[in-house]
mmCIF file with all atom_site columns, C-alpha atoms and ligand atoms in Angstrom:
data_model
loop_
_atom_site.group_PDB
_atom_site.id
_atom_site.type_symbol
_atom_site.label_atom_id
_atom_site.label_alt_id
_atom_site.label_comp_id
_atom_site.label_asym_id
_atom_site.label_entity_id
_atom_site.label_seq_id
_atom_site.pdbx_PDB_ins_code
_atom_site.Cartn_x
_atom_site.Cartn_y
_atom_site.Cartn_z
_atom_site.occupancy
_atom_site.B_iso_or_equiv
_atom_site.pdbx_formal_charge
_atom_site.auth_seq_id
_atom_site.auth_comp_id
_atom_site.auth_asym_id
_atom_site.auth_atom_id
_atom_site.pdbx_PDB_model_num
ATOM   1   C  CA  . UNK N 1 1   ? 89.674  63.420  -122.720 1.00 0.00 ? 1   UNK N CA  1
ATOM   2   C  CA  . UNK N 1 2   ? 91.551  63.419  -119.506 1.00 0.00 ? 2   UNK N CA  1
ATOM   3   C  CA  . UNK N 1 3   ? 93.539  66.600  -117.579 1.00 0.00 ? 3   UNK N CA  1
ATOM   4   C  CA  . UNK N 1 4   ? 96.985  65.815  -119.073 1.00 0.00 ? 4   UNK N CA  1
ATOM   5   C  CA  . UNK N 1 5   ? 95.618  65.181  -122.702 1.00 0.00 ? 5   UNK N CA  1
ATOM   6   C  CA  . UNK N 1 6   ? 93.789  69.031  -122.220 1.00 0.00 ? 6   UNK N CA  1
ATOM   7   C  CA  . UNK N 1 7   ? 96.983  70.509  -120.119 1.00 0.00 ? 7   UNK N CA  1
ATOM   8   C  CA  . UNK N 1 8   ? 98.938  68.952  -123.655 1.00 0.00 ? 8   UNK N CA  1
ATOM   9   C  CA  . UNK N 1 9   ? 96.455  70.164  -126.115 1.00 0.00 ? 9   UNK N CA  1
ATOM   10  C  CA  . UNK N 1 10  ? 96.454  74.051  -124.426 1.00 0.00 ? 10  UNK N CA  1
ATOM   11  C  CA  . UNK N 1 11  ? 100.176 74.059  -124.252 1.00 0.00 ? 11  UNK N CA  1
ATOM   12  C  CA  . UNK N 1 12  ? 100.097 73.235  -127.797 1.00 0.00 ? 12  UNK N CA  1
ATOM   13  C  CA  . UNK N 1 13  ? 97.586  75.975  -129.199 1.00 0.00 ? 13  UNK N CA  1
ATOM   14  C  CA  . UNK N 1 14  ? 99.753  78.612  -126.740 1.00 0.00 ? 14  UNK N CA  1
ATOM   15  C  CA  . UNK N 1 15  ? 102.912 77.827  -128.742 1.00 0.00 ? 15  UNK N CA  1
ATOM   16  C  CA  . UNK N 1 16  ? 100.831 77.579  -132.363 1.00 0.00 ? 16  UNK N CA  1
ATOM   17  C  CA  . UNK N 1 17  ? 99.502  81.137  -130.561 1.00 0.00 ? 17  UNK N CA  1
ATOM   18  C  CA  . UNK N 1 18  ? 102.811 82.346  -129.882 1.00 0.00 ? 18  UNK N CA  1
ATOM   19  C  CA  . UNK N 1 19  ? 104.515 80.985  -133.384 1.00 0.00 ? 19  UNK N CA  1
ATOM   20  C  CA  . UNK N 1 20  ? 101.804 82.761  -135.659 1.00 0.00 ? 20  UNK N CA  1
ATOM   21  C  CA  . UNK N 1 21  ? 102.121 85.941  -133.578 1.00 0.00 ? 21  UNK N CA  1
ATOM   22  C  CA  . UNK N 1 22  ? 106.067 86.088  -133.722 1.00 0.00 ? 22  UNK N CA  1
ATOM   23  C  CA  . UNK N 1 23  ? 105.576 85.806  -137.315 1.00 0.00 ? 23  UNK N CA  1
ATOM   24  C  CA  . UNK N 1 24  ? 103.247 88.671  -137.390 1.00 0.00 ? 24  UNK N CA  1
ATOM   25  C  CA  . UNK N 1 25  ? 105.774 91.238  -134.817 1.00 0.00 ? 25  UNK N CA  1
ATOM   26  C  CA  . UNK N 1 26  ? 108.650 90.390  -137.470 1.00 0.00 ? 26  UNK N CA  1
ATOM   27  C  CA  . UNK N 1 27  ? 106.187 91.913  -140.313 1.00 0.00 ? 27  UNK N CA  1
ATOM   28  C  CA  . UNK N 1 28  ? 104.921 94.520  -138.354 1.00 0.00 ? 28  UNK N CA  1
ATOM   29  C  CA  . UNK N 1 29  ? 109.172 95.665  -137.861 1.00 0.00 ? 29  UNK N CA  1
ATOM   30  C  CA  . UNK N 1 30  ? 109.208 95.317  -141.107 1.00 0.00 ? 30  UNK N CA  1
ATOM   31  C  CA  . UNK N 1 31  ? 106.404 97.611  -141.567 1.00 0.00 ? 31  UNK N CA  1
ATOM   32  C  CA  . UNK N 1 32  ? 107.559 100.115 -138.674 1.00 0.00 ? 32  UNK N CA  1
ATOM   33  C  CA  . UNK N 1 33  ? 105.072 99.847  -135.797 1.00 0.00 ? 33  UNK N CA  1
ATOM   34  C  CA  . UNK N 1 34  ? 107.175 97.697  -133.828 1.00 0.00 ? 34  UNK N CA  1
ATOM   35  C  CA  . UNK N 1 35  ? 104.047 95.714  -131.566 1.00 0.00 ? 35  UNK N CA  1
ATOM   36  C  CA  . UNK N 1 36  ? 105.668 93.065  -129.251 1.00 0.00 ? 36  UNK N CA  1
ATOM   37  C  CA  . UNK N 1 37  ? 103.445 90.645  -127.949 1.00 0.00 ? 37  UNK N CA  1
ATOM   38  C  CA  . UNK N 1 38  ? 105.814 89.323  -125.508 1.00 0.00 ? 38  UNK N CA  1
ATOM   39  C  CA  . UNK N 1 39  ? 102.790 88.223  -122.888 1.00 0.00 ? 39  UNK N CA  1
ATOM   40  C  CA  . UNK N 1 40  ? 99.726  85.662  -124.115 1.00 0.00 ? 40  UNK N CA  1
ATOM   41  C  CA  . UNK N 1 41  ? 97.495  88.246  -122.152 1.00 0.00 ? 41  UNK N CA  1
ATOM   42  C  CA  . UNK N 1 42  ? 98.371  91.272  -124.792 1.00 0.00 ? 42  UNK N CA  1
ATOM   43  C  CA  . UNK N 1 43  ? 98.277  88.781  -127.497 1.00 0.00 ? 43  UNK N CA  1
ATOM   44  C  CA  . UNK N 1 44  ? 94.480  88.509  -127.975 1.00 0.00 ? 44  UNK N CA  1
ATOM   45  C  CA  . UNK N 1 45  ? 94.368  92.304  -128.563 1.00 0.00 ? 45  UNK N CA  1
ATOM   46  C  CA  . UNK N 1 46  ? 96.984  92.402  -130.237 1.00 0.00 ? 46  UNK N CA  1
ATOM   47  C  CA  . UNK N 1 47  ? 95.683  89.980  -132.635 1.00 0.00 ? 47  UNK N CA  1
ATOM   48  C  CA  . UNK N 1 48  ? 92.407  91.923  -132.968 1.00 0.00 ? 48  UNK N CA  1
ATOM   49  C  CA  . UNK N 1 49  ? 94.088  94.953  -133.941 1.00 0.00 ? 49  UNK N CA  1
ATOM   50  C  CA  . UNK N 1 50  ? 96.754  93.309  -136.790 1.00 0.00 ? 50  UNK N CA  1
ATOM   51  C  CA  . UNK N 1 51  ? 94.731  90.728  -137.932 1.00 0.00 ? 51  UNK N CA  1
ATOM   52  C  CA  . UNK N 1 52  ? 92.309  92.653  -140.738 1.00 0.00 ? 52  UNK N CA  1
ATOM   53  C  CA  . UNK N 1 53  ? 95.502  94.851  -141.286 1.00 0.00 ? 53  UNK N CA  1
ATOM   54  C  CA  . UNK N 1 54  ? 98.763  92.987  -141.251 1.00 0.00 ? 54  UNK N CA  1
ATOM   55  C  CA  . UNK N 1 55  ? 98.046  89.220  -141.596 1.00 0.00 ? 55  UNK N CA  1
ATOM   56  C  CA  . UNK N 1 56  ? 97.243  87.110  -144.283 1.00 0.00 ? 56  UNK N CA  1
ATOM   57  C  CA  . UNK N 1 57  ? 94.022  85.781  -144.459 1.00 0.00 ? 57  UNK N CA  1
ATOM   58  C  CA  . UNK N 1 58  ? 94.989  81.943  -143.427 1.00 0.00 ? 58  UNK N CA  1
ATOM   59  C  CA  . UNK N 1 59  ? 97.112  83.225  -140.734 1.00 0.00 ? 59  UNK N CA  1
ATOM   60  C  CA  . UNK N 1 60  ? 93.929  85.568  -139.020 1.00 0.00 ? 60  UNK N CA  1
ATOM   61  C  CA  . UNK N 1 61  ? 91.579  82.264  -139.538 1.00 0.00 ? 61  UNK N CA  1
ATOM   62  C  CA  . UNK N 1 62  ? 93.967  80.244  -137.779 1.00 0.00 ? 62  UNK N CA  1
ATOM   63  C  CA  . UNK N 1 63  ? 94.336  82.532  -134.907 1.00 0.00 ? 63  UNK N CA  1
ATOM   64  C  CA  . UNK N 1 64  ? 90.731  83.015  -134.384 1.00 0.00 ? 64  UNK N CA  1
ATOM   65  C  CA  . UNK N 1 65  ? 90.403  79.036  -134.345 1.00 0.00 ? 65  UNK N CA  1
ATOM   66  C  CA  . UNK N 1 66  ? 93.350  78.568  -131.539 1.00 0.00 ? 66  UNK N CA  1
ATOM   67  C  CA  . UNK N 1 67  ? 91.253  81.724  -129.183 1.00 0.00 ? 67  UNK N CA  1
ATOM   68  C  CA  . UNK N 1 68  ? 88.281  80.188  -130.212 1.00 0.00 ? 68  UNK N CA  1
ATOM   69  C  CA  . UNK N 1 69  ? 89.956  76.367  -129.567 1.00 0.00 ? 69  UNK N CA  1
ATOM   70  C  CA  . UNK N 1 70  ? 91.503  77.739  -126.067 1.00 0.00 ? 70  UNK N CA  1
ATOM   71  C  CA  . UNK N 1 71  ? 87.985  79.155  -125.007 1.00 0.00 ? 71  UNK N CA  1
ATOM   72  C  CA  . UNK N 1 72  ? 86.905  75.753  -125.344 1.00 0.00 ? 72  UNK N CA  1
ATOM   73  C  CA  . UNK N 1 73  ? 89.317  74.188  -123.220 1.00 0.00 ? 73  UNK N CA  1
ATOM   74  C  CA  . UNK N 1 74  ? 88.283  76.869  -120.572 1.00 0.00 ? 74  UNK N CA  1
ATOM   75  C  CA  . UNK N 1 75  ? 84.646  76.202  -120.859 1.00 0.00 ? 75  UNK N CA  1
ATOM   76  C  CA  . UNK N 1 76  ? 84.895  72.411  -120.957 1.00 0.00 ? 76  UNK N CA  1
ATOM   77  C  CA  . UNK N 1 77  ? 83.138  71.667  -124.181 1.00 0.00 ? 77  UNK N CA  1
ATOM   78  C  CA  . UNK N 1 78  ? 87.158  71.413  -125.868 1.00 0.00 ? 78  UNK N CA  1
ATOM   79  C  CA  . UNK N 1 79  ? 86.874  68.464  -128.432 1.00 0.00 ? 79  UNK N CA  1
ATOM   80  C  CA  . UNK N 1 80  ? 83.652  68.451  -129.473 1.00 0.00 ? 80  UNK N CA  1
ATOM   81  C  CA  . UNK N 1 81  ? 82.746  68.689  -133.834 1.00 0.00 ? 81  UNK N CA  1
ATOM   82  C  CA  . UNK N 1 82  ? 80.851  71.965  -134.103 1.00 0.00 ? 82  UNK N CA  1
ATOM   83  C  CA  . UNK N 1 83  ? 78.428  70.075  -136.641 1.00 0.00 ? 83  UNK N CA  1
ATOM   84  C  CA  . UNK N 1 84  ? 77.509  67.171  -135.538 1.00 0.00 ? 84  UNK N CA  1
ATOM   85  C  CA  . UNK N 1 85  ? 78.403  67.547  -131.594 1.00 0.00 ? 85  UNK N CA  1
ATOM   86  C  CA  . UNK N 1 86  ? 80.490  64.152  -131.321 1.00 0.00 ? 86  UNK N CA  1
ATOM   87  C  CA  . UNK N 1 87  ? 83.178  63.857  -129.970 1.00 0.00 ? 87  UNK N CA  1
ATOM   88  C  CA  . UNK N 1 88  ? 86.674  64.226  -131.847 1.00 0.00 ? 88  UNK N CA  1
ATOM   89  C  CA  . UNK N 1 89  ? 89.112  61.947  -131.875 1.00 0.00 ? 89  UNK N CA  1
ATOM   90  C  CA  . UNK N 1 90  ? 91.924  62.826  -129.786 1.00 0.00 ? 90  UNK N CA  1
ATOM   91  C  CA  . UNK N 1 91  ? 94.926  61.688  -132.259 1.00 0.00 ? 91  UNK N CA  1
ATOM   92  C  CA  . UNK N 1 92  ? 93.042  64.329  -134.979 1.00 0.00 ? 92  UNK N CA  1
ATOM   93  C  CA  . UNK N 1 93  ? 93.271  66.812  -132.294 1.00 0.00 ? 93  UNK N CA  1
ATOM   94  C  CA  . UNK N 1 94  ? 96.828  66.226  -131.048 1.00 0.00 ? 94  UNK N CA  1
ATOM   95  C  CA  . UNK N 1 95  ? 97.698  66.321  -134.531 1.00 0.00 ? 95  UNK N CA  1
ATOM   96  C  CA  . UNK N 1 96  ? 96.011  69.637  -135.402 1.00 0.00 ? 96  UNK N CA  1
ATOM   97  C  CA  . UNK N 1 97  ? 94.797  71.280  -132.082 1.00 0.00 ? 97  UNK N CA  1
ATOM   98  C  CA  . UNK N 1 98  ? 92.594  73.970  -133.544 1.00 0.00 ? 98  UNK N CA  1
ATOM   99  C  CA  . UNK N 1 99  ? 90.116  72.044  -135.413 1.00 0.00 ? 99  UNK N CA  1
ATOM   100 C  CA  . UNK N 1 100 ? 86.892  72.404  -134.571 1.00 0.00 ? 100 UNK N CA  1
ATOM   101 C  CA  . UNK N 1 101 ? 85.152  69.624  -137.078 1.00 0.00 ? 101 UNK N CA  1
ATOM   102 C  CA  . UNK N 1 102 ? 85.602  66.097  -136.939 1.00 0.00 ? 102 UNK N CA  1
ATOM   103 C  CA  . UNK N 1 103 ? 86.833  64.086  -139.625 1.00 0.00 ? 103 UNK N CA  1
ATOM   104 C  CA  . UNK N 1 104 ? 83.222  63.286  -140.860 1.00 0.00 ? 104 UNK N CA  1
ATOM   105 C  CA  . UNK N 1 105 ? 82.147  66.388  -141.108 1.00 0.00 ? 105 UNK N CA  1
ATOM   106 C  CA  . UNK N 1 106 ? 85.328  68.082  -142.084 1.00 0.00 ? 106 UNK N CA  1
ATOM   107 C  CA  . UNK N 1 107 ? 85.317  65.535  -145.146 1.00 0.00 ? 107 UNK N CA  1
ATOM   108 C  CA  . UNK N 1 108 ? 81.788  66.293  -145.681 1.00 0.00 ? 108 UNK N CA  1
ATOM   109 C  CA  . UNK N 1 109 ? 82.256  69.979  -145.514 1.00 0.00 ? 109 UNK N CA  1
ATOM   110 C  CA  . UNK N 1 110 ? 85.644  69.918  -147.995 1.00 0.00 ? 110 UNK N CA  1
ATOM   111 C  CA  . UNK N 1 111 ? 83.509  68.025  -150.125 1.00 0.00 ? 111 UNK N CA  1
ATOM   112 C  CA  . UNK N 1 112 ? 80.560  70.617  -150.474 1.00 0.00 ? 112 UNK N CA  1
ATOM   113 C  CA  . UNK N 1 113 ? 82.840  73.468  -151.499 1.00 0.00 ? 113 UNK N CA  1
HETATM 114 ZN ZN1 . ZN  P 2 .   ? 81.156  66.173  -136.831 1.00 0.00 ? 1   ZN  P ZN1 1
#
């Protein structure tokens, strides 16, 4: 993967980030406690605090992914299938930034369940 693919894929995850947790501050004035996340630094907690209480269950899984997806990118080991530890393609990524399972193993995974 090279810089500009990562500096691509981050800015991605940020605005899936920022998308899901606009969503959540319109529920939330809908619900009266009025949380902005207006910074990405007050968004992690802010996510810890709603998610068990004010998201839906597919929207908390998909923010842990994109933390747990941007952590990656920090640490260097971005890309890589948590099962099988090869490599994932980069057009599955670009298409869906927070995976964290190749296609293999995805498939395989699907599959079981
Ligand atoms: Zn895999």
């Amino acid at each position: 993967m090279t810089e500009s693919e990562k500096t691509e894929l981050r800015k991605a995850l940020i605005g899936q980030q920022q998308h899901v947790l606009a969503d959540v501050n319109r529920h939330s004035k809908k619900t009266g406690s009025g949380v902005i996340a207006d910074e990405t630094e007050r968004a992690d907690k802010i996510a810890e605090n709603m998610v068990e209480h004010q998201l839906g269950f597919s929207e908390s899984k998909l923010l842990e992914k994109i933390e747990y997806a941007l952590d990656q990118l920090d640490h260097g080991t971005y890309g890589i299938c948590d099962d099988c530890q090869q490599e994932i393609n980069i057009e599955r990524l670009k298409a869906k930034p927070s995976v964290s399972l190749c296609i293999t193993c995805q498939t395989a995974k699907e599959q079981a369940s």
